[in-house]
Coordinates of C-alpha atoms and ligand atoms in Angstrom, one line a residue:
X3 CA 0.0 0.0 0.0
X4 CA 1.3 3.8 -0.9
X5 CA 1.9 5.9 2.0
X6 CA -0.6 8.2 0.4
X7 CA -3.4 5.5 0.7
X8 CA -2.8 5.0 4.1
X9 CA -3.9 8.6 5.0
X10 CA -6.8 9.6 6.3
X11 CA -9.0 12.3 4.0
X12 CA -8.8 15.7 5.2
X13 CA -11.2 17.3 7.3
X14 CA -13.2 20.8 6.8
X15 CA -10.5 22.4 8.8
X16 CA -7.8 20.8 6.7
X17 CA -9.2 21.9 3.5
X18 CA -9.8 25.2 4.2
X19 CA -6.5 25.9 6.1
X20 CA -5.0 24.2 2.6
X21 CA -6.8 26.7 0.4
X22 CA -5.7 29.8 2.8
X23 CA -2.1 29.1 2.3
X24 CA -2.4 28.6 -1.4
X25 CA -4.6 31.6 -2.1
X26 CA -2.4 34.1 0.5
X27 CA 0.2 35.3 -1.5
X28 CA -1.9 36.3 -4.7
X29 CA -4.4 37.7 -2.3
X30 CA -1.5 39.6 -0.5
X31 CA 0.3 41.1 -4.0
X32 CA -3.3 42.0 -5.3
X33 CA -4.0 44.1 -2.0
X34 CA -0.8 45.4 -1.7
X35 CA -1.2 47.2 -5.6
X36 CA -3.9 49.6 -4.0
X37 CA -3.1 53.1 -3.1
X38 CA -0.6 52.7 0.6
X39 CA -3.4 53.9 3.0
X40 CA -6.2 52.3 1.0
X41 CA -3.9 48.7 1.4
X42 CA -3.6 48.6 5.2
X43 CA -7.5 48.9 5.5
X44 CA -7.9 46.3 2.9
X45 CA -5.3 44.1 5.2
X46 CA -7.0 45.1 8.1
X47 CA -10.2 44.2 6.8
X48 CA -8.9 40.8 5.6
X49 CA -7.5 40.3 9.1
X50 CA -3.6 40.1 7.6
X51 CA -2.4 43.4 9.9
X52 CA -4.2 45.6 12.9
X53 CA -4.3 49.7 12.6
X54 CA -0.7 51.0 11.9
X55 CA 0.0 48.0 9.9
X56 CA 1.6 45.6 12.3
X57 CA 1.0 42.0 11.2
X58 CA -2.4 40.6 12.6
X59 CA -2.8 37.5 14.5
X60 CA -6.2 35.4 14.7
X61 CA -8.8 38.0 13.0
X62 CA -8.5 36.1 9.5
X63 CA -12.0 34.9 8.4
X64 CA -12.6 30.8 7.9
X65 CA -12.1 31.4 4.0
X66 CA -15.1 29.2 2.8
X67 CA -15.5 31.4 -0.4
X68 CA -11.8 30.9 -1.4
X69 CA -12.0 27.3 -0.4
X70 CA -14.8 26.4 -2.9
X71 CA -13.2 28.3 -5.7
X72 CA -9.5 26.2 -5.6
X73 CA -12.2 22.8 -5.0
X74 CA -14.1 24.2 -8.2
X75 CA -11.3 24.5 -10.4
X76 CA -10.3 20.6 -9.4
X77 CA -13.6 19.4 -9.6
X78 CA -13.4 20.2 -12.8
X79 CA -10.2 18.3 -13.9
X80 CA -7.8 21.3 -13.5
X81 CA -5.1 22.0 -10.6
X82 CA -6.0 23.7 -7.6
X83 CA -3.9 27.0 -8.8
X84 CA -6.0 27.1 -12.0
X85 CA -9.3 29.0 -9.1
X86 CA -6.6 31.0 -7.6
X87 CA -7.4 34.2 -9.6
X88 CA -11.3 32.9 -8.7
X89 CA -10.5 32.5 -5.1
X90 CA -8.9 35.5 -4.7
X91 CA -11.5 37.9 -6.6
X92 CA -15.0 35.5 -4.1
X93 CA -12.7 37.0 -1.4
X94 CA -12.2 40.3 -2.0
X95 CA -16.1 40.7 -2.6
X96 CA -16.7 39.0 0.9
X97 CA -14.6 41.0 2.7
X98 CA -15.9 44.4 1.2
X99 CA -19.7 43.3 1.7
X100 CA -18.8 42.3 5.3
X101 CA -16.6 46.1 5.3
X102 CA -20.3 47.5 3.8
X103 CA -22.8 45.5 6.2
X104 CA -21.0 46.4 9.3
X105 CA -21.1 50.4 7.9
X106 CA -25.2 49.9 6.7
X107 CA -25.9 47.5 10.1
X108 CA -23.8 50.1 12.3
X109 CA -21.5 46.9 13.6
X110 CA -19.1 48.0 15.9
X111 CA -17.5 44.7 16.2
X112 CA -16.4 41.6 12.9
X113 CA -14.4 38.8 14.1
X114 CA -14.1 40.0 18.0
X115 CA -12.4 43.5 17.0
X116 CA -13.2 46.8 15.8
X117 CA -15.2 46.8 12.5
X118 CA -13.1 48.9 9.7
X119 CA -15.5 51.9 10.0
X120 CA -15.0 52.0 13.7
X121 CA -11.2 51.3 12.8
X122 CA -10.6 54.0 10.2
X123 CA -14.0 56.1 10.0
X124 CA -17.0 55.9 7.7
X125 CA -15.8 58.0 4.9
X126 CA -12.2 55.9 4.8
X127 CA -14.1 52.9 5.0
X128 CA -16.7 53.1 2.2
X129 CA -13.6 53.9 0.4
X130 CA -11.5 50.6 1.3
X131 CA -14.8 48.3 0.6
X132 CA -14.8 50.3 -3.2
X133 CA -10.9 48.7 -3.5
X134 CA -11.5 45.7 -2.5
X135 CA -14.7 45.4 -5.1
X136 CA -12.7 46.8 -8.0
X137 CA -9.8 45.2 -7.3
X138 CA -12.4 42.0 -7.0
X139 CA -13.7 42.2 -10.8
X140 CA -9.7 43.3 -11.8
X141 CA -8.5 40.4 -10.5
X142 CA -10.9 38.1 -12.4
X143 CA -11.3 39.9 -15.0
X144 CA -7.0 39.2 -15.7
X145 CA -7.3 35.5 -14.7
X146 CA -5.3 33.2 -17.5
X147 CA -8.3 31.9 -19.0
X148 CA -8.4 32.6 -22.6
X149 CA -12.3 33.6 -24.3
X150 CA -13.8 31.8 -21.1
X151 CA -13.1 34.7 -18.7
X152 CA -16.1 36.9 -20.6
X153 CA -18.1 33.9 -19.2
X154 CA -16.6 34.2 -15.7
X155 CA -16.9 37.9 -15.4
X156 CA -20.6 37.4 -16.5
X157 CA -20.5 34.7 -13.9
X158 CA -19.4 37.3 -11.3
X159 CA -21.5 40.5 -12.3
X160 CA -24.3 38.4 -12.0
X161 CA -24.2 37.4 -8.1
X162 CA -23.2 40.8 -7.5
X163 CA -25.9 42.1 -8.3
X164 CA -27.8 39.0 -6.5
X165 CA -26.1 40.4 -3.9
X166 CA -27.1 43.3 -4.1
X167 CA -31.0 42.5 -4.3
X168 CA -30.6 40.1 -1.2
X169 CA -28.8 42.8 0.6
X170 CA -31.7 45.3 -0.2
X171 CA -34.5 43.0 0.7
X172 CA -32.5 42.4 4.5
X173 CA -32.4 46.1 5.0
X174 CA -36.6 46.8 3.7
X175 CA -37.1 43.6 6.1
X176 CA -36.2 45.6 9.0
X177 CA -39.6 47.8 8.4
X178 CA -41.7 45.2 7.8
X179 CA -43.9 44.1 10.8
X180 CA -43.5 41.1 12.7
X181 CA -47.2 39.3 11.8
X182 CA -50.0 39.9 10.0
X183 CA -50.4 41.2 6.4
X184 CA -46.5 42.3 5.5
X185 CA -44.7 40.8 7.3
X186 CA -42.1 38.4 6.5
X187 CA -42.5 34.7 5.4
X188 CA -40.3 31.5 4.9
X189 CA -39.9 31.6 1.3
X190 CA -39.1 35.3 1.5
X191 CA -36.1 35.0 4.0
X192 CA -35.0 32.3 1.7
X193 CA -34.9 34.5 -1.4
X194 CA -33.3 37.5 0.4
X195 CA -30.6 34.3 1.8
X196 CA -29.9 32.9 -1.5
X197 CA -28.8 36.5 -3.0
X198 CA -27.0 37.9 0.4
X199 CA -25.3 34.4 1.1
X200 CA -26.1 31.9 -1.7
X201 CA -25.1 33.8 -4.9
X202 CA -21.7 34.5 -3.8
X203 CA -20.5 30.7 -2.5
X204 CA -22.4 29.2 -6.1
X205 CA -20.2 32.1 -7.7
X206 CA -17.1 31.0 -5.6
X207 CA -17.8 27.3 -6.7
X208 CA -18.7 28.1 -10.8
X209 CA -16.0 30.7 -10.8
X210 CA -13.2 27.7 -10.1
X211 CA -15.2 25.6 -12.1
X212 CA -14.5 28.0 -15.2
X213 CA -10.6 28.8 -14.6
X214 CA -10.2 24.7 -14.6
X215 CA -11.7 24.1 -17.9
X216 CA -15.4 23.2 -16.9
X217 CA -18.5 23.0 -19.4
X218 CA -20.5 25.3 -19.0
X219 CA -23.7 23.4 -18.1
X220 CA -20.8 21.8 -14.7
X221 CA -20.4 25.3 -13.8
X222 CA -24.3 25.9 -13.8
X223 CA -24.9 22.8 -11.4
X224 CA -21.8 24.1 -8.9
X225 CA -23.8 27.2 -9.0
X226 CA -27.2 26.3 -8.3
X227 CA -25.6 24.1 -5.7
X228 CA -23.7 26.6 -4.0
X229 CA -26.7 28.7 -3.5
X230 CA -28.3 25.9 -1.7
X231 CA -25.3 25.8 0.5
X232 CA -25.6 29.7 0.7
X233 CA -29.1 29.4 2.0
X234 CA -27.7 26.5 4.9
X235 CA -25.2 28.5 5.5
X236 CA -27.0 32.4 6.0
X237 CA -29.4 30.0 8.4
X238 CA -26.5 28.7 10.3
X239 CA -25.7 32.1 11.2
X240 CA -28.7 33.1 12.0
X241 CA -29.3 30.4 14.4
X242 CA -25.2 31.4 15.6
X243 CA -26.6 34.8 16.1
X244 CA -29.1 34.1 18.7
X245 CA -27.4 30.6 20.6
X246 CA -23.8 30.8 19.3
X247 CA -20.9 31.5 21.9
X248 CA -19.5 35.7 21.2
X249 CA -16.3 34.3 22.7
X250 CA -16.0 32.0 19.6
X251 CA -18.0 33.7 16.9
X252 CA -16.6 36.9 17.4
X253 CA -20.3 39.0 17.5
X254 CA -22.1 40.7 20.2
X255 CA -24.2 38.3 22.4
X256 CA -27.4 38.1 20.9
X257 CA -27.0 41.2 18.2
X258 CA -29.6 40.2 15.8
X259 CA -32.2 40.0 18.4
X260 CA -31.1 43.1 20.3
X261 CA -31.1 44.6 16.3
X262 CA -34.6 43.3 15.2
X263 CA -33.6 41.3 12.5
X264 CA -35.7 39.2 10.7
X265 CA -34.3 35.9 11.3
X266 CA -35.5 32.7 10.1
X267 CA -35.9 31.1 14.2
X268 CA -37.5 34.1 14.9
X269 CA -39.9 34.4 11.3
X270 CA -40.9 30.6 11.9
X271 CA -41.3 30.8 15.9
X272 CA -44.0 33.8 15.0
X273 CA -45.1 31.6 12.6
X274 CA -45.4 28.6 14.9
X275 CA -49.3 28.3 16.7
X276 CA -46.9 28.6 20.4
X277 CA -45.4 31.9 18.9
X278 CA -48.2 34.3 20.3
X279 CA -46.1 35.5 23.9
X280 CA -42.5 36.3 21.1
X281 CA -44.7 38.6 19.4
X282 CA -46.2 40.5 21.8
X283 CA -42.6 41.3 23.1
X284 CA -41.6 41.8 19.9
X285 CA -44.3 44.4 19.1
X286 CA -43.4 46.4 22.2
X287 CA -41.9 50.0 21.3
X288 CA -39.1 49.5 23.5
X289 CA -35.3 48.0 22.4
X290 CA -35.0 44.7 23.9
X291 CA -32.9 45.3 26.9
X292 CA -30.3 42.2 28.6
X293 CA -32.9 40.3 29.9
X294 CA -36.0 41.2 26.9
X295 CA -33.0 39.2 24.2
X296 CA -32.5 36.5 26.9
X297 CA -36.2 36.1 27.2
X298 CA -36.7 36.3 23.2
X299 CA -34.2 33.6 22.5
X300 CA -36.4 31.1 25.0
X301 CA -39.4 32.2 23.8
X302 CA -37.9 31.3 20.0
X303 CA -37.0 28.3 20.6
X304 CA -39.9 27.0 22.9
X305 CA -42.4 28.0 19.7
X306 CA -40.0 25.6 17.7
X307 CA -38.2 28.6 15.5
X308 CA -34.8 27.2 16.5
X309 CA -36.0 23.5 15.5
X310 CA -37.7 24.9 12.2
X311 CA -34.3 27.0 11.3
X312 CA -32.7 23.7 11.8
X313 CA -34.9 21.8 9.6
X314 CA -34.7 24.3 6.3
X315 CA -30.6 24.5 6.9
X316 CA -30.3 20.8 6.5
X317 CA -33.4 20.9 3.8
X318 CA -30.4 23.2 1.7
X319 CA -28.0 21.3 2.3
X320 CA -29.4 18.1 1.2
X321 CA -31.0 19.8 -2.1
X322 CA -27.1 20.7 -2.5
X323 CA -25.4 17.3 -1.7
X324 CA -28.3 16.1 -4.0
X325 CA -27.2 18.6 -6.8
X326 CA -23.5 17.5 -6.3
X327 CA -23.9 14.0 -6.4
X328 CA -25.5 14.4 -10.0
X329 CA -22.7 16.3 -11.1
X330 CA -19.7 14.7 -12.9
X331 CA -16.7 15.9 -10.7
X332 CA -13.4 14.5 -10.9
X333 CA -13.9 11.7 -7.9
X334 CA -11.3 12.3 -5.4
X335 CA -12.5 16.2 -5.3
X336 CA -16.3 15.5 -5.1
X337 CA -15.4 13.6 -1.6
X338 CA -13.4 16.5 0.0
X339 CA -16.2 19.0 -1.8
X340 CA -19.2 16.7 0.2
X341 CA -16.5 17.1 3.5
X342 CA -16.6 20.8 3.6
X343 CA -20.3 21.6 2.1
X344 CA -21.4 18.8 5.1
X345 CA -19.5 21.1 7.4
X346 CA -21.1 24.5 6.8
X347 CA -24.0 23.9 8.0
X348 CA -23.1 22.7 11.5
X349 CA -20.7 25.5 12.2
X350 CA -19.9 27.1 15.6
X351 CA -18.1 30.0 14.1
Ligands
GRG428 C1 -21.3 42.9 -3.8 C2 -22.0 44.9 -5.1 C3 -22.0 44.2 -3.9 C4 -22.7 44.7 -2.8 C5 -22.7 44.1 -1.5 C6 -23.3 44.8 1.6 C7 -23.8 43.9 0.7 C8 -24.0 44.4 -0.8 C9 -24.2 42.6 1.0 C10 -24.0 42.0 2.3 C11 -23.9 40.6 2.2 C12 -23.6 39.9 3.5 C13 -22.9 40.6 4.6 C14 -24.0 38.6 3.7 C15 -23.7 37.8 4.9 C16 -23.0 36.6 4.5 C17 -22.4 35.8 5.7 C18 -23.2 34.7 6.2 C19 -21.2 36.2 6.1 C20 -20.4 35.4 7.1 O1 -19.5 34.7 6.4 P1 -18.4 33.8 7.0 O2 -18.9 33.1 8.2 O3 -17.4 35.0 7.5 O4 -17.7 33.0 6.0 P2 -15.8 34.9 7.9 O5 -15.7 35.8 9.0 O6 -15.5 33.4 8.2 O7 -15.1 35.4 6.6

């Protein structure tokens, strides 16, 4: 038996601490092109250095979107380095639309230190997140990929501007009342998720797909799949949101409650026939104050929201397993790709 056979298959963390080190150095030379001042906000955003420059340690995101990209390009028969460009440019559009969200959602805190805005200032910051989305589509747009990169920048354009429409139906939701005619349902949520969330990992996934050599109907499946995974994943946090640990997810304790966001285990608990006693706390004028969010959170998941949320992530997930499996991937990549899309969905951080 080969040493190699004798290995075990790498694990979520394995794969994605694999596509960080391959994807670093094109993601550092890309940021470090942008004007000196505009750079260190782009690295401090990215988690690479703190304010003055110094090198960072432990504020770097997971690197999902980068992850899918390099597994893209070798699910479709090409070498990991073939998605770099790919990897690099889902990347840079995370990082500004986090840079953005914090700015539009008044975040004072991503990854358990000051957002960029706090950081730097609005004005600066609005101006580092416009970098980081040129230098996205640049990036891309100068990947080594002959007449297919029209296709890929299509690819691209087109979840950003999902992105945008998911991003504009979260912010109208927070006007929206909490029952009756208006307000928010299921199906909803799940369209705002798939263009916030979804559009951007099925990009990250297509996008690799393209720079390897994929047909185009392979790159359509890796996108329809990754917006599945999108819509696990945007649930995930959600649920993170309300019952995850702040020490490990980096986020306030209980934000999106304390925020009024219309989560999906709140929109189902409201939903739910027990979820009479959330809404009337809801409804009241007041902000929820320590112990309101506490008492929101129980009331949430004694209704059954948390147990519904649950339900519809793995509902996602399965539609993209399902999607994957009918996909013809190179085989030793579809395994790793079922590792890490299996993972997403049961995330802590
Ligand atoms: C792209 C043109 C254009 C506009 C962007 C601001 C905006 C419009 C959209 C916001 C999209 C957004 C913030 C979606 C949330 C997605 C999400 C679940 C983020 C968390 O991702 P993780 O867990 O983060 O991968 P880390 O910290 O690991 O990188």
């Amino acid at each position: 038996m080969s040493p190699t056979a004798l290995q075990s298959p790498p694990g979520a963390p394995e794969i994605l601490r694999r596509g960080r080190a391959l994807v670093a150095p094109a993601l550092t030379q890309a940021v470090g092109s942008l004007h000196p001042w505009v750079a260190e906000m782009a690295c401090y955003a990215l988690g690479h250095c703190e304010v003055g420059g110094a090198p960072a340690t432990g504020a770097q995101g997971k690197g999902v979107r980068q992850a899918l990209a390099l597994l893209g390009a070798e699910a479709a028969g090409g070498p990991a380095e073939a998605g770099v460009p790919a990897a690099v440019a889902v990347e840079l559009v995370h990082t500004f639309s986090l840079l953005h969200d914090d700015i539009m959602d008044g975040d004072a805190l991503r990854r358990g230190r000051p957002a960029v805005w706090k950081a730097y200032g609005t004005g600066p910051a609005v101006l580092a997140g416009d970098a980081l989305f040129a230098l996205a589509v640049e990036t891309l747009a100068a990947a080594p990929a002959g007449a297919r990169i029209v296709c890929a920048v299509r690819q691209l354009t087109t979840a950003l501007g999902d992105l945008v429409r998911g991003q504009a139906d979260d912010l109208l939701f927070a006007g929206r009342p909490w029952t009756g005619p208006g307000s928010v349902g299921v199906a909803e949520y799940e369209a705002m998720a798939e263009g916030k969330t979804g559009a951007l990992l099925g990009a990250a996934l297509a996008l690799g797909a393209q720079l390897g050599g994929a047909p185009g109907e392979m790159a359509a499946v890796l996108d329809r799949a990754g917006r599945h995974l999108g819509v696990a994943f945007q649930i995930a946090d959600d649920l993170l949101g309300i019952w995850g640990d702040p020490a490990v997810t980096g986020k306030p304790v209980h934000g999106d409650l304390r925020q009024g966001k219309k989560t999906l285990p709140v929109l189902a608990a409201l939903k739910a026939p027990g979820g009479a006693a959330l809404a009337q706390l809801l409804a009241s004028e007041r902000a929820l104050d320590d112990v309101g969010v506490r008492r929101a959170a129980a009331l949430v998941e004694r209704a059954g929201g948390r147990a519904a949320a649950e339900r519809e992530a793995r509902r996602h997930l399965a539609s993209a397993e399902e999607l994957l499996a009918g996909a013809t991937l190179a085989p030793d990549v579809a395994g790793r790709l079922r590792t890490l899309v299996s993972s997403l969905a049961d995330r802590t951080v």
